[in-house]
């Protein structure tokens, strides 16, 4: 496996040149700098155990990337209403590749826990009745990076859905070691960042016209860069929604958000929303 890069094209003032899409333009005259180069024999051995259609366990150990690797997965679906899935991973990745891998592992049908105040989605998605458990994207989205890195971690997702009740929990840990050319300027080579994250949600349809949902999340990120502080974020939301008439609906929501940057700042924000929507 080999990864290399070139410098960005710069204008007369030394500012990097961007293309029409906001991306850096590569300087074709710049030397190609090697970020990662690993060759040799790679091997792994493993076991796959499927005692029933509902249970599957896979574990592998091997040698690659210059060290011992451990990967595996476990899934258990006792009924169409409930599913659990956990995975241990280890690989050389880029941001784009990791996002693609995470998306490809999601079930074809899933539900999202949305933030009613910004309509953003959480880092974990959960399967629906009869499908898989779901998955979390936090390991890829913890910090958008342009470099090459070795990522190792674990994800676990549980979901339940029966009748009007839906619930899910997702937790995980991710560790990335970056590879970059050694230059006179600042280099991320050898830097290790870590993140811990968790999310839970529950929703219930009260009747044909109304329902409630709630979600909580927490994450801790350590960039691994010198004295850069750790960042802790947490929040909780709850909503009640109701359809009054065909196309007309209303929502009432409450939210509480907390952010703490070690040694720098912290904040605690409460939010409330009362709104109506007409769709035609």
PDB file of C-alpha atoms in Angstrom:
ATOM      1  CA  UNK A   1       0.000   0.000   0.000  1.00  0.00           C
ATOM      2  CA  UNK A   2       1.425   3.367  -1.014  1.00  0.00           C
ATOM      3  CA  UNK A   3       0.036   6.884  -0.508  1.00  0.00           C
ATOM      4  CA  UNK A   4       1.630  10.099  -1.735  1.00  0.00           C
ATOM      5  CA  UNK A   5       0.662  13.705  -2.295  1.00  0.00           C
ATOM      6  CA  UNK A   6       1.687  16.928  -4.024  1.00  0.00           C
ATOM      7  CA  UNK A   7       1.592  20.521  -2.862  1.00  0.00           C
ATOM      8  CA  UNK A   8      -1.217  22.894  -3.795  1.00  0.00           C
ATOM      9  CA  UNK A   9      -0.671  25.499  -6.486  1.00  0.00           C
ATOM     10  CA  UNK A  10      -0.067  28.955  -4.989  1.00  0.00           C
ATOM     11  CA  UNK A  11      -0.514  32.440  -6.374  1.00  0.00           C
ATOM     12  CA  UNK A  12       1.967  35.325  -6.183  1.00  0.00           C
ATOM     13  CA  UNK A  13       1.022  36.037  -2.556  1.00  0.00           C
ATOM     14  CA  UNK A  14       1.523  32.423  -1.490  1.00  0.00           C
ATOM     15  CA  UNK A  15      -2.203  31.729  -1.110  1.00  0.00           C
ATOM     16  CA  UNK A  16      -3.365  28.265  -2.292  1.00  0.00           C
ATOM     17  CA  UNK A  17      -5.388  28.364  -5.528  1.00  0.00           C
ATOM     18  CA  UNK A  18      -8.910  26.899  -5.462  1.00  0.00           C
ATOM     19  CA  UNK A  19     -10.958  25.581  -8.375  1.00  0.00           C
ATOM     20  CA  UNK A  20     -14.600  26.376  -9.067  1.00  0.00           C
ATOM     21  CA  UNK A  21     -15.730  23.756  -6.530  1.00  0.00           C
ATOM     22  CA  UNK A  22     -13.594  25.171  -3.728  1.00  0.00           C
ATOM     23  CA  UNK A  23     -10.963  22.431  -3.889  1.00  0.00           C
ATOM     24  CA  UNK A  24      -7.199  22.927  -3.934  1.00  0.00           C
ATOM     25  CA  UNK A  25      -5.523  22.906  -7.339  1.00  0.00           C
ATOM     26  CA  UNK A  26      -2.508  20.573  -7.452  1.00  0.00           C
ATOM     27  CA  UNK A  27       0.810  22.087  -8.490  1.00  0.00           C
ATOM     28  CA  UNK A  28       2.036  19.774 -11.289  1.00  0.00           C
ATOM     29  CA  UNK A  29       5.605  21.029 -10.828  1.00  0.00           C
ATOM     30  CA  UNK A  30       5.768  20.123  -7.135  1.00  0.00           C
ATOM     31  CA  UNK A  31       7.581  16.930  -6.108  1.00  0.00           C
ATOM     32  CA  UNK A  32       5.496  13.949  -5.071  1.00  0.00           C
ATOM     33  CA  UNK A  33       5.894  13.403  -1.320  1.00  0.00           C
ATOM     34  CA  UNK A  34       5.496   9.931   0.132  1.00  0.00           C
ATOM     35  CA  UNK A  35       3.078   9.701   3.071  1.00  0.00           C
ATOM     36  CA  UNK A  36       2.759   5.933   3.497  1.00  0.00           C
ATOM     37  CA  UNK A  37       4.512   2.952   1.947  1.00  0.00           C
ATOM     38  CA  UNK A  38       4.060  -0.594   3.182  1.00  0.00           C
ATOM     39  CA  UNK A  39       4.828  -3.815   1.335  1.00  0.00           C
ATOM     40  CA  UNK A  40       5.567  -7.416   2.187  1.00  0.00           C
ATOM     41  CA  UNK A  41       3.613 -10.528   3.049  1.00  0.00           C
ATOM     42  CA  UNK A  42       0.183 -10.080   4.613  1.00  0.00           C
ATOM     43  CA  UNK A  43      -1.875 -12.872   6.119  1.00  0.00           C
ATOM     44  CA  UNK A  44      -4.890 -13.490   8.280  1.00  0.00           C
ATOM     45  CA  UNK A  45      -6.832 -16.406   9.697  1.00  0.00           C
ATOM     46  CA  UNK A  46     -10.338 -16.402  11.027  1.00  0.00           C
ATOM     47  CA  UNK A  47     -13.452 -18.217  12.026  1.00  0.00           C
ATOM     48  CA  UNK A  48     -17.055 -17.801  10.884  1.00  0.00           C
ATOM     49  CA  UNK A  49     -19.754 -19.205  13.160  1.00  0.00           C
ATOM     50  CA  UNK A  50     -23.441 -19.232  12.235  1.00  0.00           C
ATOM     51  CA  UNK A  51     -25.353 -21.459  14.640  1.00  0.00           C
ATOM     52  CA  UNK A  52     -28.661 -20.187  13.236  1.00  0.00           C
ATOM     53  CA  UNK A  53     -30.092 -17.729  10.734  1.00  0.00           C
ATOM     54  CA  UNK A  54     -30.414 -15.224  13.576  1.00  0.00           C
ATOM     55  CA  UNK A  55     -26.829 -15.301  14.869  1.00  0.00           C
ATOM     56  CA  UNK A  56     -23.520 -14.711  13.111  1.00  0.00           C
ATOM     57  CA  UNK A  57     -19.998 -14.292  14.499  1.00  0.00           C
ATOM     58  CA  UNK A  58     -16.822 -13.611  12.521  1.00  0.00           C
ATOM     59  CA  UNK A  59     -13.347 -13.065  13.998  1.00  0.00           C
ATOM     60  CA  UNK A  60     -10.015 -12.656  12.222  1.00  0.00           C
ATOM     61  CA  UNK A  61      -6.416 -12.048  13.271  1.00  0.00           C
ATOM     62  CA  UNK A  62      -3.534 -11.370  10.922  1.00  0.00           C
ATOM     63  CA  UNK A  63      -0.521  -9.294   9.955  1.00  0.00           C
ATOM     64  CA  UNK A  64      -0.776  -6.236   7.742  1.00  0.00           C
ATOM     65  CA  UNK A  65       0.048  -2.523   7.846  1.00  0.00           C
ATOM     66  CA  UNK A  66       3.267  -3.483   9.652  1.00  0.00           C
ATOM     67  CA  UNK A  67       1.601  -4.911  12.766  1.00  0.00           C
ATOM     68  CA  UNK A  68      -0.950  -7.416  14.047  1.00  0.00           C
ATOM     69  CA  UNK A  69      -4.583  -6.720  13.160  1.00  0.00           C
ATOM     70  CA  UNK A  70      -7.778  -7.845  14.848  1.00  0.00           C
ATOM     71  CA  UNK A  71     -11.175  -7.499  13.158  1.00  0.00           C
ATOM     72  CA  UNK A  72     -14.542  -9.095  13.669  1.00  0.00           C
ATOM     73  CA  UNK A  73     -18.290  -8.717  13.716  1.00  0.00           C
ATOM     74  CA  UNK A  74     -21.276 -10.082  15.587  1.00  0.00           C
ATOM     75  CA  UNK A  75     -24.951  -9.844  14.692  1.00  0.00           C
ATOM     76  CA  UNK A  76     -28.002 -11.163  16.474  1.00  0.00           C
ATOM     77  CA  UNK A  77     -31.617 -10.782  15.398  1.00  0.00           C
ATOM     78  CA  UNK A  78     -33.914 -12.788  17.688  1.00  0.00           C
ATOM     79  CA  UNK A  79     -37.025 -11.508  15.890  1.00  0.00           C
ATOM     80  CA  UNK A  80     -38.157  -9.068  13.234  1.00  0.00           C
ATOM     81  CA  UNK A  81     -38.686  -6.524  16.016  1.00  0.00           C
ATOM     82  CA  UNK A  82     -35.164  -6.500  17.449  1.00  0.00           C
ATOM     83  CA  UNK A  83     -31.606  -6.575  16.105  1.00  0.00           C
ATOM     84  CA  UNK A  84     -28.086  -6.071  17.478  1.00  0.00           C
ATOM     85  CA  UNK A  85     -24.840  -5.634  15.594  1.00  0.00           C
ATOM     86  CA  UNK A  86     -21.239  -4.953  16.665  1.00  0.00           C
ATOM     87  CA  UNK A  87     -18.056  -4.665  14.619  1.00  0.00           C
ATOM     88  CA  UNK A  88     -14.332  -4.274  15.315  1.00  0.00           C
ATOM     89  CA  UNK A  89     -12.387  -2.763  12.417  1.00  0.00           C
ATOM     90  CA  UNK A  90      -8.793  -1.948  11.444  1.00  0.00           C
ATOM     91  CA  UNK A  91      -7.644  -0.526   8.116  1.00  0.00           C
ATOM     92  CA  UNK A  92      -5.850   2.139   6.100  1.00  0.00           C
ATOM     93  CA  UNK A  93      -8.388   4.761   5.063  1.00  0.00           C
ATOM     94  CA  UNK A  94      -9.048   8.204   3.694  1.00  0.00           C
ATOM     95  CA  UNK A  95     -12.095  10.276   4.581  1.00  0.00           C
ATOM     96  CA  UNK A  96     -13.868   9.498   1.296  1.00  0.00           C
ATOM     97  CA  UNK A  97     -13.183   5.766   1.427  1.00  0.00           C
ATOM     98  CA  UNK A  98     -14.315   5.508   5.032  1.00  0.00           C
ATOM     99  CA  UNK A  99     -17.565   7.345   4.308  1.00  0.00           C
ATOM    100  CA  UNK A 100     -18.259   5.015   1.359  1.00  0.00           C
ATOM    101  CA  UNK A 101     -17.541   1.929   3.480  1.00  0.00           C
ATOM    102  CA  UNK A 102     -19.806   3.175   6.279  1.00  0.00           C
ATOM    103  CA  UNK A 103     -22.682   3.952   3.910  1.00  0.00           C
ATOM    104  CA  UNK A 104     -22.380   0.609   2.114  1.00  0.00           C
ATOM    105  CA  UNK A 105     -22.729  -1.261   5.417  1.00  0.00           C
ATOM    106  CA  UNK A 106     -26.062   0.381   6.300  1.00  0.00           C
ATOM    107  CA  UNK A 107     -29.332  -1.506   5.780  1.00  0.00           C
ATOM    108  CA  UNK A 108     -31.390  -0.546   2.739  1.00  0.00           C
ATOM    109  CA  UNK A 109     -34.178   0.756   4.989  1.00  0.00           C
ATOM    110  CA  UNK A 110     -33.469   2.798   8.109  1.00  0.00           C
ATOM    111  CA  UNK A 111     -34.738   5.620  10.273  1.00  0.00           C
ATOM    112  CA  UNK A 112     -32.952   8.758  11.483  1.00  0.00           C
ATOM    113  CA  UNK A 113     -33.077  10.642  14.775  1.00  0.00           C
ATOM    114  CA  UNK A 114     -33.381  14.259  13.611  1.00  0.00           C
ATOM    115  CA  UNK A 115     -32.673  17.441  15.528  1.00  0.00           C
ATOM    116  CA  UNK A 116     -35.955  19.417  15.428  1.00  0.00           C
ATOM    117  CA  UNK A 117     -34.096  22.734  15.774  1.00  0.00           C
ATOM    118  CA  UNK A 118     -31.838  22.358  12.763  1.00  0.00           C
ATOM    119  CA  UNK A 119     -33.125  19.240  11.025  1.00  0.00           C
ATOM    120  CA  UNK A 120     -29.643  17.728  11.244  1.00  0.00           C
ATOM    121  CA  UNK A 121     -29.359  13.973  11.611  1.00  0.00           C
ATOM    122  CA  UNK A 122     -27.431  12.169  14.336  1.00  0.00           C
ATOM    123  CA  UNK A 123     -24.297  10.145  13.774  1.00  0.00           C
ATOM    124  CA  UNK A 124     -26.140   6.816  14.023  1.00  0.00           C
ATOM    125  CA  UNK A 125     -28.939   5.435  11.875  1.00  0.00           C
ATOM    126  CA  UNK A 126     -31.178   2.548  12.862  1.00  0.00           C
ATOM    127  CA  UNK A 127     -32.846  -0.179  10.849  1.00  0.00           C
ATOM    128  CA  UNK A 128     -36.576  -0.756  10.660  1.00  0.00           C
ATOM    129  CA  UNK A 129     -38.633  -3.798  11.611  1.00  0.00           C
ATOM    130  CA  UNK A 130     -37.478  -6.891   9.753  1.00  0.00           C
ATOM    131  CA  UNK A 131     -34.149  -5.345   8.703  1.00  0.00           C
ATOM    132  CA  UNK A 132     -30.652  -4.978  10.095  1.00  0.00           C
ATOM    133  CA  UNK A 133     -29.658  -3.104  13.238  1.00  0.00           C
ATOM    134  CA  UNK A 134     -28.170  -0.060  11.500  1.00  0.00           C
ATOM    135  CA  UNK A 135     -24.805   1.648  11.886  1.00  0.00           C
ATOM    136  CA  UNK A 136     -22.910   4.737  13.048  1.00  0.00           C
ATOM    137  CA  UNK A 137     -20.998   7.234  10.902  1.00  0.00           C
ATOM    138  CA  UNK A 138     -19.314   9.055  13.803  1.00  0.00           C
ATOM    139  CA  UNK A 139     -16.019   7.224  13.263  1.00  0.00           C
ATOM    140  CA  UNK A 140     -15.738   8.788   9.801  1.00  0.00           C
ATOM    141  CA  UNK A 141     -17.306  12.153  10.665  1.00  0.00           C
ATOM    142  CA  UNK A 142     -15.451  12.772  13.947  1.00  0.00           C
ATOM    143  CA  UNK A 143     -13.017  15.050  12.103  1.00  0.00           C
ATOM    144  CA  UNK A 144     -12.893  15.662   8.360  1.00  0.00           C
ATOM    145  CA  UNK A 145      -9.276  15.047   7.315  1.00  0.00           C
ATOM    146  CA  UNK A 146      -7.601  15.098   3.910  1.00  0.00           C
ATOM    147  CA  UNK A 147      -4.748  12.764   4.841  1.00  0.00           C
ATOM    148  CA  UNK A 148      -4.209   9.023   4.973  1.00  0.00           C
ATOM    149  CA  UNK A 149      -4.638   7.320   8.312  1.00  0.00           C
ATOM    150  CA  UNK A 150      -4.947   3.957   9.995  1.00  0.00           C
ATOM    151  CA  UNK A 151      -8.277   3.701  11.740  1.00  0.00           C
ATOM    152  CA  UNK A 152      -9.203   1.205  14.429  1.00  0.00           C
ATOM    153  CA  UNK A 153     -12.276   1.026  16.594  1.00  0.00           C
ATOM    154  CA  UNK A 154     -15.556  -0.590  17.482  1.00  0.00           C
ATOM    155  CA  UNK A 155     -19.213   0.187  16.747  1.00  0.00           C
ATOM    156  CA  UNK A 156     -22.304  -1.362  18.325  1.00  0.00           C
ATOM    157  CA  UNK A 157     -25.949  -0.707  17.406  1.00  0.00           C
ATOM    158  CA  UNK A 158     -29.206  -2.015  18.876  1.00  0.00           C
ATOM    159  CA  UNK A 159     -32.673  -1.271  17.557  1.00  0.00           C
ATOM    160  CA  UNK A 160     -36.215  -2.230  18.482  1.00  0.00           C
ATOM    161  CA  UNK A 161     -39.433  -1.614  16.629  1.00  0.00           C
ATOM    162  CA  UNK A 162     -42.857  -3.029  17.278  1.00  0.00           C
ATOM    163  CA  UNK A 163     -46.147  -1.417  16.431  1.00  0.00           C
ATOM    164  CA  UNK A 164     -46.118   2.264  17.390  1.00  0.00           C
ATOM    165  CA  UNK A 165     -42.848   2.048  19.372  1.00  0.00           C
ATOM    166  CA  UNK A 166     -39.387   2.544  17.840  1.00  0.00           C
ATOM    167  CA  UNK A 167     -36.088   2.744  19.748  1.00  0.00           C
ATOM    168  CA  UNK A 168     -32.374   2.516  19.107  1.00  0.00           C
ATOM    169  CA  UNK A 169     -28.967   2.850  20.779  1.00  0.00           C
ATOM    170  CA  UNK A 170     -25.583   3.298  19.114  1.00  0.00           C
ATOM    171  CA  UNK A 171     -22.147   3.551  20.771  1.00  0.00           C
ATOM    172  CA  UNK A 172     -18.581   3.422  19.558  1.00  0.00           C
ATOM    173  CA  UNK A 173     -14.896   4.257  19.865  1.00  0.00           C
ATOM    174  CA  UNK A 174     -12.557   5.299  17.046  1.00  0.00           C
ATOM    175  CA  UNK A 175      -8.785   5.814  16.915  1.00  0.00           C
ATOM    176  CA  UNK A 176      -6.872   7.206  13.930  1.00  0.00           C
ATOM    177  CA  UNK A 177      -3.112   7.409  13.372  1.00  0.00           C
ATOM    178  CA  UNK A 178      -2.192   9.810  10.573  1.00  0.00           C
ATOM    179  CA  UNK A 179       0.473   9.386   7.915  1.00  0.00           C
ATOM    180  CA  UNK A 180       1.905  12.455   6.198  1.00  0.00           C
ATOM    181  CA  UNK A 181       5.166  13.552   4.565  1.00  0.00           C
ATOM    182  CA  UNK A 182       7.721  15.006   6.977  1.00  0.00           C
ATOM    183  CA  UNK A 183       8.167  18.654   6.015  1.00  0.00           C
ATOM    184  CA  UNK A 184       9.736  21.702   7.609  1.00  0.00           C
ATOM    185  CA  UNK A 185       6.263  23.045   8.320  1.00  0.00           C
ATOM    186  CA  UNK A 186       3.690  21.469  10.625  1.00  0.00           C
ATOM    187  CA  UNK A 187       3.053  17.790   9.866  1.00  0.00           C
ATOM    188  CA  UNK A 188       0.325  15.485  11.117  1.00  0.00           C
ATOM    189  CA  UNK A 189       2.530  12.420  10.688  1.00  0.00           C
ATOM    190  CA  UNK A 190       2.228  10.151  13.715  1.00  0.00           C
ATOM    191  CA  UNK A 191      -0.575  12.137  15.349  1.00  0.00           C
ATOM    192  CA  UNK A 192      -3.261   9.963  16.948  1.00  0.00           C
ATOM    193  CA  UNK A 193      -6.783  11.256  17.538  1.00  0.00           C
ATOM    194  CA  UNK A 194      -9.532   9.463  19.439  1.00  0.00           C
ATOM    195  CA  UNK A 195     -13.272   9.809  19.822  1.00  0.00           C
ATOM    196  CA  UNK A 196     -15.961   8.227  21.962  1.00  0.00           C
ATOM    197  CA  UNK A 197     -19.620   8.629  21.033  1.00  0.00           C
ATOM    198  CA  UNK A 198     -23.090   7.442  21.877  1.00  0.00           C
ATOM    199  CA  UNK A 199     -26.652   8.138  20.799  1.00  0.00           C
ATOM    200  CA  UNK A 200     -30.104   6.881  21.786  1.00  0.00           C
ATOM    201  CA  UNK A 201     -33.587   7.650  20.553  1.00  0.00           C
ATOM    202  CA  UNK A 202     -37.158   6.562  21.144  1.00  0.00           C
ATOM    203  CA  UNK A 203     -40.375   7.435  19.334  1.00  0.00           C
ATOM    204  CA  UNK A 204     -43.980   6.420  19.801  1.00  0.00           C
ATOM    205  CA  UNK A 205     -47.063   6.962  17.708  1.00  0.00           C
ATOM    206  CA  UNK A 206     -49.804   7.984  20.147  1.00  0.00           C
ATOM    207  CA  UNK A 207     -52.641   7.712  17.647  1.00  0.00           C
ATOM    208  CA  UNK A 208     -53.266   8.120  13.941  1.00  0.00           C
ATOM    209  CA  UNK A 209     -52.591  11.877  14.151  1.00  0.00           C
ATOM    210  CA  UNK A 210     -49.946  12.395  16.845  1.00  0.00           C
ATOM    211  CA  UNK A 211     -46.742  11.064  18.324  1.00  0.00           C
ATOM    212  CA  UNK A 212     -43.722  11.849  20.485  1.00  0.00           C
ATOM    213  CA  UNK A 213     -39.990  11.279  20.093  1.00  0.00           C
ATOM    214  CA  UNK A 214     -36.860  11.945  22.129  1.00  0.00           C
ATOM    215  CA  UNK A 215     -33.129  11.547  21.607  1.00  0.00           C
ATOM    216  CA  UNK A 216     -29.889  12.024  23.539  1.00  0.00           C
ATOM    217  CA  UNK A 217     -26.286  12.057  22.372  1.00  0.00           C
ATOM    218  CA  UNK A 218     -22.785  12.549  23.763  1.00  0.00           C
ATOM    219  CA  UNK A 219     -19.327  12.632  22.195  1.00  0.00           C
ATOM    220  CA  UNK A 220     -15.757  13.238  23.344  1.00  0.00           C
ATOM    221  CA  UNK A 221     -12.984  14.118  20.893  1.00  0.00           C
ATOM    222  CA  UNK A 222      -9.226  14.262  21.526  1.00  0.00           C
ATOM    223  CA  UNK A 223      -7.320  15.663  18.533  1.00  0.00           C
ATOM    224  CA  UNK A 224      -3.926  14.440  19.761  1.00  0.00           C
ATOM    225  CA  UNK A 225      -2.288  17.689  18.618  1.00  0.00           C
ATOM    226  CA  UNK A 226       0.062  18.995  21.314  1.00  0.00           C
ATOM    227  CA  UNK A 227      -1.807  20.892  23.988  1.00  0.00           C
ATOM    228  CA  UNK A 228      -5.044  21.128  21.979  1.00  0.00           C
ATOM    229  CA  UNK A 229      -7.983  20.673  24.380  1.00  0.00           C
ATOM    230  CA  UNK A 230     -10.461  17.811  24.414  1.00  0.00           C
ATOM    231  CA  UNK A 231     -13.973  18.668  23.240  1.00  0.00           C
ATOM    232  CA  UNK A 232     -17.041  17.221  24.947  1.00  0.00           C
ATOM    233  CA  UNK A 233     -20.496  17.655  23.478  1.00  0.00           C
ATOM    234  CA  UNK A 234     -23.863  16.399  24.707  1.00  0.00           C
ATOM    235  CA  UNK A 235     -27.509  17.131  24.107  1.00  0.00           C
ATOM    236  CA  UNK A 236     -31.095  15.979  24.459  1.00  0.00           C
ATOM    237  CA  UNK A 237     -34.296  16.813  22.574  1.00  0.00           C
ATOM    238  CA  UNK A 238     -37.960  15.903  22.918  1.00  0.00           C
ATOM    239  CA  UNK A 239     -40.833  16.619  20.519  1.00  0.00           C
ATOM    240  CA  UNK A 240     -44.574  16.253  20.232  1.00  0.00           C
ATOM    241  CA  UNK A 241     -46.105  16.392  16.765  1.00  0.00           C
ATOM    242  CA  UNK A 242     -49.685  16.319  15.545  1.00  0.00           C
ATOM    243  CA  UNK A 243     -51.517  16.458  12.230  1.00  0.00           C
ATOM    244  CA  UNK A 244     -54.549  18.765  12.507  1.00  0.00           C
ATOM    245  CA  UNK A 245     -55.849  18.506   8.985  1.00  0.00           C
ATOM    246  CA  UNK A 246     -54.730  17.140   5.665  1.00  0.00           C
ATOM    247  CA  UNK A 247     -51.422  18.910   4.970  1.00  0.00           C
ATOM    248  CA  UNK A 248     -51.467  20.947   8.210  1.00  0.00           C
ATOM    249  CA  UNK A 249     -49.294  19.774  11.122  1.00  0.00           C
ATOM    250  CA  UNK A 250     -47.783  21.231  14.265  1.00  0.00           C
ATOM    251  CA  UNK A 251     -44.701  20.517  16.398  1.00  0.00           C
ATOM    252  CA  UNK A 252     -43.639  21.439  19.938  1.00  0.00           C
ATOM    253  CA  UNK A 253     -40.010  20.718  20.878  1.00  0.00           C
ATOM    254  CA  UNK A 254     -37.566  21.265  23.736  1.00  0.00           C
ATOM    255  CA  UNK A 255     -33.792  20.890  23.585  1.00  0.00           C
ATOM    256  CA  UNK A 256     -30.766  21.172  25.861  1.00  0.00           C
ATOM    257  CA  UNK A 257     -27.202  21.308  24.500  1.00  0.00           C
ATOM    258  CA  UNK A 258     -23.861  21.414  26.284  1.00  0.00           C
ATOM    259  CA  UNK A 259     -20.341  21.910  24.933  1.00  0.00           C
ATOM    260  CA  UNK A 260     -17.119  21.947  26.930  1.00  0.00           C
ATOM    261  CA  UNK A 261     -13.630  22.683  25.624  1.00  0.00           C
ATOM    262  CA  UNK A 262     -11.059  21.808  28.299  1.00  0.00           C
ATOM    263  CA  UNK A 263      -9.416  24.893  29.724  1.00  0.00           C
ATOM    264  CA  UNK A 264     -11.045  27.195  27.189  1.00  0.00           C
ATOM    265  CA  UNK A 265     -14.807  27.540  27.380  1.00  0.00           C
ATOM    266  CA  UNK A 266     -18.077  25.774  28.060  1.00  0.00           C
ATOM    267  CA  UNK A 267     -21.685  26.478  27.193  1.00  0.00           C
ATOM    268  CA  UNK A 268     -25.161  25.277  28.093  1.00  0.00           C
ATOM    269  CA  UNK A 269     -27.992  26.216  25.747  1.00  0.00           C
ATOM    270  CA  UNK A 270     -31.710  25.548  26.066  1.00  0.00           C
ATOM    271  CA  UNK A 271     -34.067  25.792  23.095  1.00  0.00           C
ATOM    272  CA  UNK A 272     -37.815  25.668  22.559  1.00  0.00           C
ATOM    273  CA  UNK A 273     -39.802  25.478  19.344  1.00  0.00           C
ATOM    274  CA  UNK A 274     -43.490  25.780  18.578  1.00  0.00           C
ATOM    275  CA  UNK A 275     -44.319  25.639  14.905  1.00  0.00           C
ATOM    276  CA  UNK A 276     -46.887  24.794  12.285  1.00  0.00           C
ATOM    277  CA  UNK A 277     -46.461  23.536   8.750  1.00  0.00           C
ATOM    278  CA  UNK A 278     -48.787  23.387   5.788  1.00  0.00           C
ATOM    279  CA  UNK A 279     -47.823  21.166   2.899  1.00  0.00           C
ATOM    280  CA  UNK A 280     -49.594  21.233  -0.444  1.00  0.00           C
TER     281      UNK A 280
END
